PDB file of C-alpha atoms in Angstrom:
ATOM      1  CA  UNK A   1     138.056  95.775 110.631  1.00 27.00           C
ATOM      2  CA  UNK A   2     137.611  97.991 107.882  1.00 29.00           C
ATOM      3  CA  UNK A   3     139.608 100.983 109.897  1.00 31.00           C
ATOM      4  CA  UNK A   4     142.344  98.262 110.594  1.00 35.00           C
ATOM      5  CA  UNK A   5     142.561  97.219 106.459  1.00 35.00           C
ATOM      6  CA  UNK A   6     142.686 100.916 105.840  1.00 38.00           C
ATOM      7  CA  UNK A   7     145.789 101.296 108.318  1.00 39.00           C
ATOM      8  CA  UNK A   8     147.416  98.578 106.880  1.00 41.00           C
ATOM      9  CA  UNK A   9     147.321  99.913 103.231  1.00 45.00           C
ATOM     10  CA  UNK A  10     148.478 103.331 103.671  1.00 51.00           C
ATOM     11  CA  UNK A  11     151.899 102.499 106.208  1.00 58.00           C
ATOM     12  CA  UNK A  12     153.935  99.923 107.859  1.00 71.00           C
ATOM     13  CA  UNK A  13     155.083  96.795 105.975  1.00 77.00           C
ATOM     14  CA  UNK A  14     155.180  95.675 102.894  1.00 83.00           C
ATOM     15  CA  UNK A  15     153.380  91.997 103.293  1.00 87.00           C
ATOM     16  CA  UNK A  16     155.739  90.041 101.226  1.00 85.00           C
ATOM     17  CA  UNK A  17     159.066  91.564 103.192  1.00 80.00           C
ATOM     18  CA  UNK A  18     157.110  90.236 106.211  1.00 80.00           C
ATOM     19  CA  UNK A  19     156.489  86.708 105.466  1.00 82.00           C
ATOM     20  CA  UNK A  20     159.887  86.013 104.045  1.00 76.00           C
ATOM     21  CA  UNK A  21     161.358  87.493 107.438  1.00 69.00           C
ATOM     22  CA  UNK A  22     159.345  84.940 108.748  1.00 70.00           C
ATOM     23  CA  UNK A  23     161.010  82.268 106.663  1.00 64.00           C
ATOM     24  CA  UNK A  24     158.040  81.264 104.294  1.00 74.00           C
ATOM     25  CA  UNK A  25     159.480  81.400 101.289  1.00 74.00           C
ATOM     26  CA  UNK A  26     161.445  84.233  99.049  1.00 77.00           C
ATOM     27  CA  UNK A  27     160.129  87.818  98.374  1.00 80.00           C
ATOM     28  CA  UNK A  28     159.292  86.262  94.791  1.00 84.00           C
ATOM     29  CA  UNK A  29     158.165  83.283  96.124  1.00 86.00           C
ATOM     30  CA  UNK A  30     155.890  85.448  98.355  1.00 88.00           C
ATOM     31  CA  UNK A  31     154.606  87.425  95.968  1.00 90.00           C
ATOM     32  CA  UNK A  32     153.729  84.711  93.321  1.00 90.00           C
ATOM     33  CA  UNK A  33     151.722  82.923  96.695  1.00 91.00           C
ATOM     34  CA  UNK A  34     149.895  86.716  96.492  1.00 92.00           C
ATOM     35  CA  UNK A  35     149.554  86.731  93.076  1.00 92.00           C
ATOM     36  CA  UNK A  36     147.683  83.071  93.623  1.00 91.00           C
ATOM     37  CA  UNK A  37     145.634  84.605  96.056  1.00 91.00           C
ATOM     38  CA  UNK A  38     146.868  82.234  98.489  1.00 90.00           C
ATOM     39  CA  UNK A  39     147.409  84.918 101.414  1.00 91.00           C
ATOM     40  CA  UNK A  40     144.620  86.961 103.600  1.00 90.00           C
ATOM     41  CA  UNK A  41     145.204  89.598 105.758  1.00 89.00           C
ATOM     42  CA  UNK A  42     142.556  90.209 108.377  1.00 86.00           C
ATOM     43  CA  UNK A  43     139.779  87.657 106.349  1.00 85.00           C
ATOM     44  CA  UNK A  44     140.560  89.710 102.544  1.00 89.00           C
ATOM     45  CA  UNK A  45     142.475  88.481 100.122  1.00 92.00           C
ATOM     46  CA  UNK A  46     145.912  90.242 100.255  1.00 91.00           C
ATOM     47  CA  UNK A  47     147.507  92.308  97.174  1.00 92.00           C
ATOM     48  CA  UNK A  48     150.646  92.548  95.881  1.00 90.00           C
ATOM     49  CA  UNK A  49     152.599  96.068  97.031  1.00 88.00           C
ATOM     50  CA  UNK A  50     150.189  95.523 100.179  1.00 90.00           C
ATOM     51  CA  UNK A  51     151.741  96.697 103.687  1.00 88.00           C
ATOM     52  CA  UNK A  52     150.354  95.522 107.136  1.00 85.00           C
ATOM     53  CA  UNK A  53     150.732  96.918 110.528  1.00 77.00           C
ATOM     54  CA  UNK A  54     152.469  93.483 112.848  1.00 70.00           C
ATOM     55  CA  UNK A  55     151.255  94.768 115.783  1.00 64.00           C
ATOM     56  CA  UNK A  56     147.323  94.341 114.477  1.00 74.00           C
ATOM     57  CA  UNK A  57     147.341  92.544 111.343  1.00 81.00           C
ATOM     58  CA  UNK A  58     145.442  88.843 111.061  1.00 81.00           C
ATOM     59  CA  UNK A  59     147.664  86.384 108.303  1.00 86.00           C
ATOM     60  CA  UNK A  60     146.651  83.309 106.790  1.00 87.00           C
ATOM     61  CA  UNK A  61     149.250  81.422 103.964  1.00 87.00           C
ATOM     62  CA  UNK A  62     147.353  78.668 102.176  1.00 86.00           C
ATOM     63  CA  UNK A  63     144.119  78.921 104.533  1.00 83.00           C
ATOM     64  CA  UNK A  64     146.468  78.813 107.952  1.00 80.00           C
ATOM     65  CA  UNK A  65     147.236  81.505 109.981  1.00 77.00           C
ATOM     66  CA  UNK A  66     150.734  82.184 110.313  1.00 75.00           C
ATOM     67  CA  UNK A  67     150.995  85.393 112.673  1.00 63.00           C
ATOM     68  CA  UNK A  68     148.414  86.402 115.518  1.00 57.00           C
ATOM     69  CA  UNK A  69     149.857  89.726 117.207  1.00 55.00           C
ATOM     70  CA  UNK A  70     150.339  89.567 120.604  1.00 51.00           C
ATOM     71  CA  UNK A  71     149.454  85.609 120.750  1.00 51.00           C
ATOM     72  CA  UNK A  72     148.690  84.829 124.275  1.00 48.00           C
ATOM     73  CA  UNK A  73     150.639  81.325 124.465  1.00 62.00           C
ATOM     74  CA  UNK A  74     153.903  81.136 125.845  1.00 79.00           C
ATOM     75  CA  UNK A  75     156.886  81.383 123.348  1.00 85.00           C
ATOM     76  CA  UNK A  76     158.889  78.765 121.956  1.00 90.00           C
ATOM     77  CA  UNK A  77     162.523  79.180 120.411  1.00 93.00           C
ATOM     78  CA  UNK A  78     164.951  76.448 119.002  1.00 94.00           C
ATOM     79  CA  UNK A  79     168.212  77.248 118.438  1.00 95.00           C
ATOM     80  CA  UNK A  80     168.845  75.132 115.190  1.00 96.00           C
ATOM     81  CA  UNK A  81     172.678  74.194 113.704  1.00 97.00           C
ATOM     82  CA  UNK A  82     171.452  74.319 109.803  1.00 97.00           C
ATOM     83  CA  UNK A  83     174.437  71.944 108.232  1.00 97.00           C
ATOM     84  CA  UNK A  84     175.634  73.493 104.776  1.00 96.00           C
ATOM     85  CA  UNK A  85     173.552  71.996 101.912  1.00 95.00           C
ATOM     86  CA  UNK A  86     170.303  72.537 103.717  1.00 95.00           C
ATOM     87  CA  UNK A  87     167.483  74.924 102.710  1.00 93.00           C
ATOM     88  CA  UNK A  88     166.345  77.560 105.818  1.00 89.00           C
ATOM     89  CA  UNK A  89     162.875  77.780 104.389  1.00 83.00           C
ATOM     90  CA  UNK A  90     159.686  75.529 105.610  1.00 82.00           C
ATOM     91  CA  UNK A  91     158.840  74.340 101.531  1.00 80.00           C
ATOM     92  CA  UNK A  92     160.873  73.810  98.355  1.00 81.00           C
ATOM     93  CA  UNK A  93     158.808  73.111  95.447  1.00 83.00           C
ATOM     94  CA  UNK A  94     161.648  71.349  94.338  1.00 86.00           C
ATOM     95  CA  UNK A  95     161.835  69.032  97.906  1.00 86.00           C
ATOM     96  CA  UNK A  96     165.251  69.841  98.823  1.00 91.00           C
ATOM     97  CA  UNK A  97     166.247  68.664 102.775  1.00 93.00           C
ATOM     98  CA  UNK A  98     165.308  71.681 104.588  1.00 92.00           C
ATOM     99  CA  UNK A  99     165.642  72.195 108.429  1.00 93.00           C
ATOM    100  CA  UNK A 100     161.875  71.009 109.073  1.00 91.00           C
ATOM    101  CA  UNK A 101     163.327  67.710 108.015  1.00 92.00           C
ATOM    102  CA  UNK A 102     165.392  67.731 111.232  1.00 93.00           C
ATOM    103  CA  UNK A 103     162.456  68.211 113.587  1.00 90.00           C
ATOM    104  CA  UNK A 104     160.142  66.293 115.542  1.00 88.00           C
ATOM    105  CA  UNK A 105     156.096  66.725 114.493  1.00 84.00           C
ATOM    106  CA  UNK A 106     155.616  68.472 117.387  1.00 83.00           C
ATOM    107  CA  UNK A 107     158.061  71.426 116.488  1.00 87.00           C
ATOM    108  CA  UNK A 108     157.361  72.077 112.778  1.00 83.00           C
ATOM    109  CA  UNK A 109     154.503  74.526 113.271  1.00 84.00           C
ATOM    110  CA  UNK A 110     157.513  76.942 114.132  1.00 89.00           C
ATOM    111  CA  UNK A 111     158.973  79.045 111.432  1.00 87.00           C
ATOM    112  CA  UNK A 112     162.285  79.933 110.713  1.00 91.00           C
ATOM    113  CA  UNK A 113     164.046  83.528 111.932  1.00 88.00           C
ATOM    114  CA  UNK A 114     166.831  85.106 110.029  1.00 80.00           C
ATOM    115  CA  UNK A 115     167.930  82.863 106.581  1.00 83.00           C
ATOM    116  CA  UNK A 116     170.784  81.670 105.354  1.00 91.00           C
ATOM    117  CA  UNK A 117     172.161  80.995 102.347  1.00 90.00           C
ATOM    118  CA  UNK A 118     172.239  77.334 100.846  1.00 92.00           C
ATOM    119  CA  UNK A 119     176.032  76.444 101.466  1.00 94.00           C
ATOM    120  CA  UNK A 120     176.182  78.580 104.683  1.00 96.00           C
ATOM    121  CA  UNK A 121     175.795  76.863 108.006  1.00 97.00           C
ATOM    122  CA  UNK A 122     175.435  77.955 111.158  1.00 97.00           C
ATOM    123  CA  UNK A 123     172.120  79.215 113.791  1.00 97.00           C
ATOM    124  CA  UNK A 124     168.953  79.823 112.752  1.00 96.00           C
ATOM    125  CA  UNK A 125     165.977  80.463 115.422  1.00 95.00           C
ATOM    126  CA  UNK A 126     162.832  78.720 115.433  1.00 94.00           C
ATOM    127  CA  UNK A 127     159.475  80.414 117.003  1.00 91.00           C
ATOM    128  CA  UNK A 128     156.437  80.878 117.118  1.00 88.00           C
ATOM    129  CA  UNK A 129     155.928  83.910 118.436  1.00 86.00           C
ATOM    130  CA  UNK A 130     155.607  86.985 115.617  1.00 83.00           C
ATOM    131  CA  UNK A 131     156.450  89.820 117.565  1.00 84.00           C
ATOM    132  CA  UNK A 132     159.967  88.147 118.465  1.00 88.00           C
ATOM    133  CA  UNK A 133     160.646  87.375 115.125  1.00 88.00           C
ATOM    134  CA  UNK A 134     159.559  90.317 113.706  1.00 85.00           C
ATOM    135  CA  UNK A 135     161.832  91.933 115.985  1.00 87.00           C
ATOM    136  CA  UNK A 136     164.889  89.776 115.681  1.00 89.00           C
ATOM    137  CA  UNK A 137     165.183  90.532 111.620  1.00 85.00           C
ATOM    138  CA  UNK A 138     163.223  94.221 111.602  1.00 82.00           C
ATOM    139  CA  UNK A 139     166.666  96.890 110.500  1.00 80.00           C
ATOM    140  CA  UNK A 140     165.134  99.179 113.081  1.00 83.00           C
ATOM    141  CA  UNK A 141     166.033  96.971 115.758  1.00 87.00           C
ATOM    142  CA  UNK A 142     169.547  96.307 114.609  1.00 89.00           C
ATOM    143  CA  UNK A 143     170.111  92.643 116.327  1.00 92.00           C
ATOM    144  CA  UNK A 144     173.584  91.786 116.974  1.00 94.00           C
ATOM    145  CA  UNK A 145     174.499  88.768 114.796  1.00 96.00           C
ATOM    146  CA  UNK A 146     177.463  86.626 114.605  1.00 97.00           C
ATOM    147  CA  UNK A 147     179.990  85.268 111.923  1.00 98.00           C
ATOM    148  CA  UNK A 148     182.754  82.804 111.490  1.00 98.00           C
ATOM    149  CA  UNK A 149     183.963  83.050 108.231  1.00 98.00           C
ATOM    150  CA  UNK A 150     186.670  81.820 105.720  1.00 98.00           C
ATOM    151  CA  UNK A 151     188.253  83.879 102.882  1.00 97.00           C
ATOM    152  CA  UNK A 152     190.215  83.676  99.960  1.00 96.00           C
ATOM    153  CA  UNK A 153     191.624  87.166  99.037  1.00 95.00           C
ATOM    154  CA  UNK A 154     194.018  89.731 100.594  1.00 94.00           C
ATOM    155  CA  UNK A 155     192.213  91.290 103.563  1.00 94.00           C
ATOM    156  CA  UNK A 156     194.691  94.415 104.685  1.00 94.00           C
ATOM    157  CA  UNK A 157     194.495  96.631 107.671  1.00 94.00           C
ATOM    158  CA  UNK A 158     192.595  99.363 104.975  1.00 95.00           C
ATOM    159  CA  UNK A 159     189.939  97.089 104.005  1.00 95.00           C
ATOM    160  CA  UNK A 160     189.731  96.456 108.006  1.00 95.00           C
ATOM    161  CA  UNK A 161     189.116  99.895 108.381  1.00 94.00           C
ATOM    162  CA  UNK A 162     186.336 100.087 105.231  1.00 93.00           C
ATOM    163  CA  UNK A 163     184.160  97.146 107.413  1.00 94.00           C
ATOM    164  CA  UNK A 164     184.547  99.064 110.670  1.00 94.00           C
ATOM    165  CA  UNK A 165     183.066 102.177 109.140  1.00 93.00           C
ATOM    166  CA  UNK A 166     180.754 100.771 106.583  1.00 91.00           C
ATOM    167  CA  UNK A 167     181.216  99.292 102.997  1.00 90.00           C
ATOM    168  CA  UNK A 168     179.618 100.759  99.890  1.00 87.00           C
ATOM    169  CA  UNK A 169     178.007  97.467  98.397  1.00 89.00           C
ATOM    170  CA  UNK A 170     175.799  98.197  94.781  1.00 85.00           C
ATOM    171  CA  UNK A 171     175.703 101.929  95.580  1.00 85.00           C
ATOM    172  CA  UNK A 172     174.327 101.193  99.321  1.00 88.00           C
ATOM    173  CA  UNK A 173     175.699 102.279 102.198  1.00 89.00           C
ATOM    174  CA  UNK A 174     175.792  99.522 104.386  1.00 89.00           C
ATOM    175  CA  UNK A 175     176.520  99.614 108.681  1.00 91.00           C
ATOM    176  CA  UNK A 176     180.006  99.852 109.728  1.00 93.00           C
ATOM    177  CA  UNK A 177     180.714  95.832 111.280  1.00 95.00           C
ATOM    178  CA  UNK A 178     183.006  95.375 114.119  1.00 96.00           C
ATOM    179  CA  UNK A 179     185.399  92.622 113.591  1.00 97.00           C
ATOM    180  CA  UNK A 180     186.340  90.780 116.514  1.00 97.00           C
ATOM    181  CA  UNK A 181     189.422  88.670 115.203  1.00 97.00           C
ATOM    182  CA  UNK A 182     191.616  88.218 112.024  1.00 96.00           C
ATOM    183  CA  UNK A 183     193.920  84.872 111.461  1.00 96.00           C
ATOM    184  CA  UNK A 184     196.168  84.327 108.437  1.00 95.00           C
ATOM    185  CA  UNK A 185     195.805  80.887 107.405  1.00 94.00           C
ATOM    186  CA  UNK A 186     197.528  81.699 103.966  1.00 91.00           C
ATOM    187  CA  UNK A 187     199.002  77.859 102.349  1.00 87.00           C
ATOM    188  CA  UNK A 188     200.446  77.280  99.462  1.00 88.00           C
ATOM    189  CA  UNK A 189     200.730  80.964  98.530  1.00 87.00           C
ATOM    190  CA  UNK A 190     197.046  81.786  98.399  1.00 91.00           C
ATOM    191  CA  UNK A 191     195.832  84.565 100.979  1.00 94.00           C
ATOM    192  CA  UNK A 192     193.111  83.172 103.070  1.00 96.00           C
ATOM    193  CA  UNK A 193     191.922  84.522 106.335  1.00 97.00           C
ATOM    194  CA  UNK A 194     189.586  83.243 109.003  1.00 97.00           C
ATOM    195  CA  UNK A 195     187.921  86.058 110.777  1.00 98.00           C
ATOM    196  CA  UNK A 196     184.845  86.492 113.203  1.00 98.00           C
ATOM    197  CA  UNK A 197     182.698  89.873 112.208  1.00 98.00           C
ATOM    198  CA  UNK A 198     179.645  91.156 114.296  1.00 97.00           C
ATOM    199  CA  UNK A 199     177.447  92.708 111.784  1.00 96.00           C
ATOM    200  CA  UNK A 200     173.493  94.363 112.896  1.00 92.00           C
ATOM    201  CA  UNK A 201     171.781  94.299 109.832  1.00 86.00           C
ATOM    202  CA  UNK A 202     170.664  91.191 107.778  1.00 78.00           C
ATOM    203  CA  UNK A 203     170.330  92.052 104.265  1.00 80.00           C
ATOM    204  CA  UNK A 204     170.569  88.983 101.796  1.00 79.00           C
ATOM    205  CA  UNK A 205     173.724  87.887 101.158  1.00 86.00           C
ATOM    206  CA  UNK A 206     175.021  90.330 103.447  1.00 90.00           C
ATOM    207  CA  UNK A 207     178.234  89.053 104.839  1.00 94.00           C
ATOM    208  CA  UNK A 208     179.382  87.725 101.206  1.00 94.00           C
ATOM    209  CA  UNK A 209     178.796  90.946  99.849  1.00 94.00           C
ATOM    210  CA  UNK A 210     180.687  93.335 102.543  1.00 94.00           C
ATOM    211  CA  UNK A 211     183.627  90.998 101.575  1.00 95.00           C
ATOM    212  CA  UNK A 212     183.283  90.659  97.588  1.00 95.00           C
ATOM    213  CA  UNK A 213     182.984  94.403  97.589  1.00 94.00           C
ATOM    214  CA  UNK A 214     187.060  93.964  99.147  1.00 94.00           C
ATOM    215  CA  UNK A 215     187.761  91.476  96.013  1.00 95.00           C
ATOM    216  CA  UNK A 216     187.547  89.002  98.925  1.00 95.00           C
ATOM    217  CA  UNK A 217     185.942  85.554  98.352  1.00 96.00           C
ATOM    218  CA  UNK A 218     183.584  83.866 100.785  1.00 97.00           C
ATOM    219  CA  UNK A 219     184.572  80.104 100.805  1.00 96.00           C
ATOM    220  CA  UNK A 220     183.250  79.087 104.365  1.00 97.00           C
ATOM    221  CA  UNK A 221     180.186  80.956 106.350  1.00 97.00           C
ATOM    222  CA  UNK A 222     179.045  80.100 109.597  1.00 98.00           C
ATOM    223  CA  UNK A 223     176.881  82.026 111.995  1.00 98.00           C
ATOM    224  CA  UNK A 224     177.411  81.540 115.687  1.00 97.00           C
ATOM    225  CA  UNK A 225     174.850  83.891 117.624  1.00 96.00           C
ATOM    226  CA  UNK A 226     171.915  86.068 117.156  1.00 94.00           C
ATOM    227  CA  UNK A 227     171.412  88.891 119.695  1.00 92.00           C
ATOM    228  CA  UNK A 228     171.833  87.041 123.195  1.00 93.00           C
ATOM    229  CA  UNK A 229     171.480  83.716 121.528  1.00 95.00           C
ATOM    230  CA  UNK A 230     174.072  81.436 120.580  1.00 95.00           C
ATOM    231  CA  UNK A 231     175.212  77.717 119.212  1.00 94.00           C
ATOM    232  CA  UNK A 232     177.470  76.745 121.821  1.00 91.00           C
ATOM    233  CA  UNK A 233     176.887  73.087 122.323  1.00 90.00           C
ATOM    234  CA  UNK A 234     174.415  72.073 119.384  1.00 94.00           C
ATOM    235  CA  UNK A 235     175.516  69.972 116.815  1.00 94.00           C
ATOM    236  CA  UNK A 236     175.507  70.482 113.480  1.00 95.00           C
ATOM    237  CA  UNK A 237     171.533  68.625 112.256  1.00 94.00           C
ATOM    238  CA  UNK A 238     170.503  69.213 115.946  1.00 94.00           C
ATOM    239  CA  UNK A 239     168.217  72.000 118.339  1.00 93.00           C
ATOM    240  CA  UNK A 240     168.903  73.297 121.660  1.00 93.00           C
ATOM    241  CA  UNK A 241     165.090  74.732 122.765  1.00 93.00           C
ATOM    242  CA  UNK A 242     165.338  77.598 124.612  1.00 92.00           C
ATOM    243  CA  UNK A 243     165.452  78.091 127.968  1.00 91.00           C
ATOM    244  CA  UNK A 244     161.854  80.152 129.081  1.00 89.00           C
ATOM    245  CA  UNK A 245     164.968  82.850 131.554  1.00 90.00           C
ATOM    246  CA  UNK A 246     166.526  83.173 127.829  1.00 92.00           C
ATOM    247  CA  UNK A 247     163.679  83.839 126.062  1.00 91.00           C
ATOM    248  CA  UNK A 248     162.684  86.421 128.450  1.00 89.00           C
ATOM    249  CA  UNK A 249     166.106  88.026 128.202  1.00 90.00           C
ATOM    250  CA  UNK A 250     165.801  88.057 124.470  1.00 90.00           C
ATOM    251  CA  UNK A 251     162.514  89.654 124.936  1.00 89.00           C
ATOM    252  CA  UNK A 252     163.679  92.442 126.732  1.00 89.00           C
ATOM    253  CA  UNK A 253     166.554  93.521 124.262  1.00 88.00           C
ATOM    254  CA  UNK A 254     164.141  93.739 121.892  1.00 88.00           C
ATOM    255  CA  UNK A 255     161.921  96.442 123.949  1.00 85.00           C
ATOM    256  CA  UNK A 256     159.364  93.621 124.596  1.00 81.00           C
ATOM    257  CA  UNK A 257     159.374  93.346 128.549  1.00 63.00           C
ATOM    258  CA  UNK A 258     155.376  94.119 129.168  1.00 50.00           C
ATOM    259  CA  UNK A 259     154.754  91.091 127.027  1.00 45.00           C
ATOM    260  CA  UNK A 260     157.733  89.102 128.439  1.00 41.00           C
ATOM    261  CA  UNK A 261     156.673  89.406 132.128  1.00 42.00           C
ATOM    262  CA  UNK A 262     152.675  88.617 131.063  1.00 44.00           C
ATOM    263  CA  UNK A 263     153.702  85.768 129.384  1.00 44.00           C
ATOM    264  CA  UNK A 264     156.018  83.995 131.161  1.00 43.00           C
ATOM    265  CA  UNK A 265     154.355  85.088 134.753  1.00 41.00           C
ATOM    266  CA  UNK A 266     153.887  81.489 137.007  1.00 38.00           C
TER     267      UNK A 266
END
């Protein structure tokens, strides 16, 4: 244990990046929970900067554990269709709706993959299994995900070009986006465009921000897929649960097939 403690200080990541993937709260929200000493990592209380290793690592939040690596039981996914207005996180000091309010009992031990943004709308996945998760919003990985969105602003064949070979956004370099169709719905004078991008990163705010850094205003952001997942048929309040084939396909994008096959197996 000690060995394993000692890994986890000196590489991998940082603890409060992790649990926010993991849709627990903010990365300041995180780290005030740390600051509380309201978070353990392997039976120790955790420390603010610390990293972990995912693939070993023990975490409790508030005296429950909220990752295992490599837990044995069989993997659940929902594939939720968070309405604008509603919070992707499992608590709100302030007790907004959030998407746990939509669930049976029996599903809200899951947590939340991927955020988004208050007045966006659109898919978020619901597990409860770490590595998946971990997977699905980890850079390295660089899951396919999947926008519909609305804007106000003049979006020209240049600024085209500028997403499909990556936008400078608050001196950062961000991954060129492929976008898959442009429509001018332009009334009464003002320039609006719908348009479906394919980005594979998922930094906050990230889709906003490719298009305010082209003067272009977000007004309407939906998400419609993440990696080989997608909302085709759920309604928006409602969960599609995941088919154990789909799951397993999933799995295997994400370089998890050993685990895939053991799990799923009868």
């Amino acid at each position: 244990m000690l060995l394993m403690a000692k890994s986890s200080n000196e590489s991998g990541l940082r603890l409060h990046v992790f649990l926010a993937r993991l849709g627990l709260g903010s990365r300041r929200e995180i780290e005030a929970l740390i600051e509380a000493h309201k978070v353990q990592v392997n039976g120790r209380r955790a420390t603010l900067g610390q990293k972990i290793q995912p693939e070993v690592d023990r975490v409790r939040l508030k005296g429950k554990e909220v990752y295992v690596p490599r837990s044995p039981r069989k993997s659940t996914v929902l594939a939720f269709h968070k309405p604008r207005g509603v919070l992707s996180t499992k608590s709100d000091p302030e007790r907004r709706t959030m998407i746990m309010d939509f669930l049976p009992r029996s599903f809200r031990s899951l947590y939340p993959v991927g955020r988004l943004d208050l007045n966006s709308e659109g898919l978020i996945l619901l597990t409860n299994d770490g590595e998946l998760a971990l997977r699905l919003t980890h850079p390295r990985y660089e899951v396919a995900k999947i926008y519909e969105v609305k804007i106000r602003g003049n979006l020209t064949d240049k600024k085209i070009k500028h997403l499909e070979r990556g936008v400078l956004v608050e001196n950062e370099k961000y991954k060129p986006a492929e976008i898959l169709s442009v429509h001018d719905v332009t009334k009464f004078g003002v320039k609006k465009y719908a348009v479906v991008i394919k980005v594979f990163e998922g930094k906050n705010h990230h889709v906003r921000k490719l298009f305010e850094a082209l003067a272009c205003h977000v007004i309407r952001l939906k998400r419609i897929s993440m990696g080989s997942i997608n909302l085709k048929g759920v309604p928006r309040g409602e969960y599609r649960v995941v088919s154990d084939s789909k799951i397993r396909k999933l799995r295997e994008e994400l370089g998890l097939q050993e685990e895939a096959s053991s799990q799923h197996a009868g």
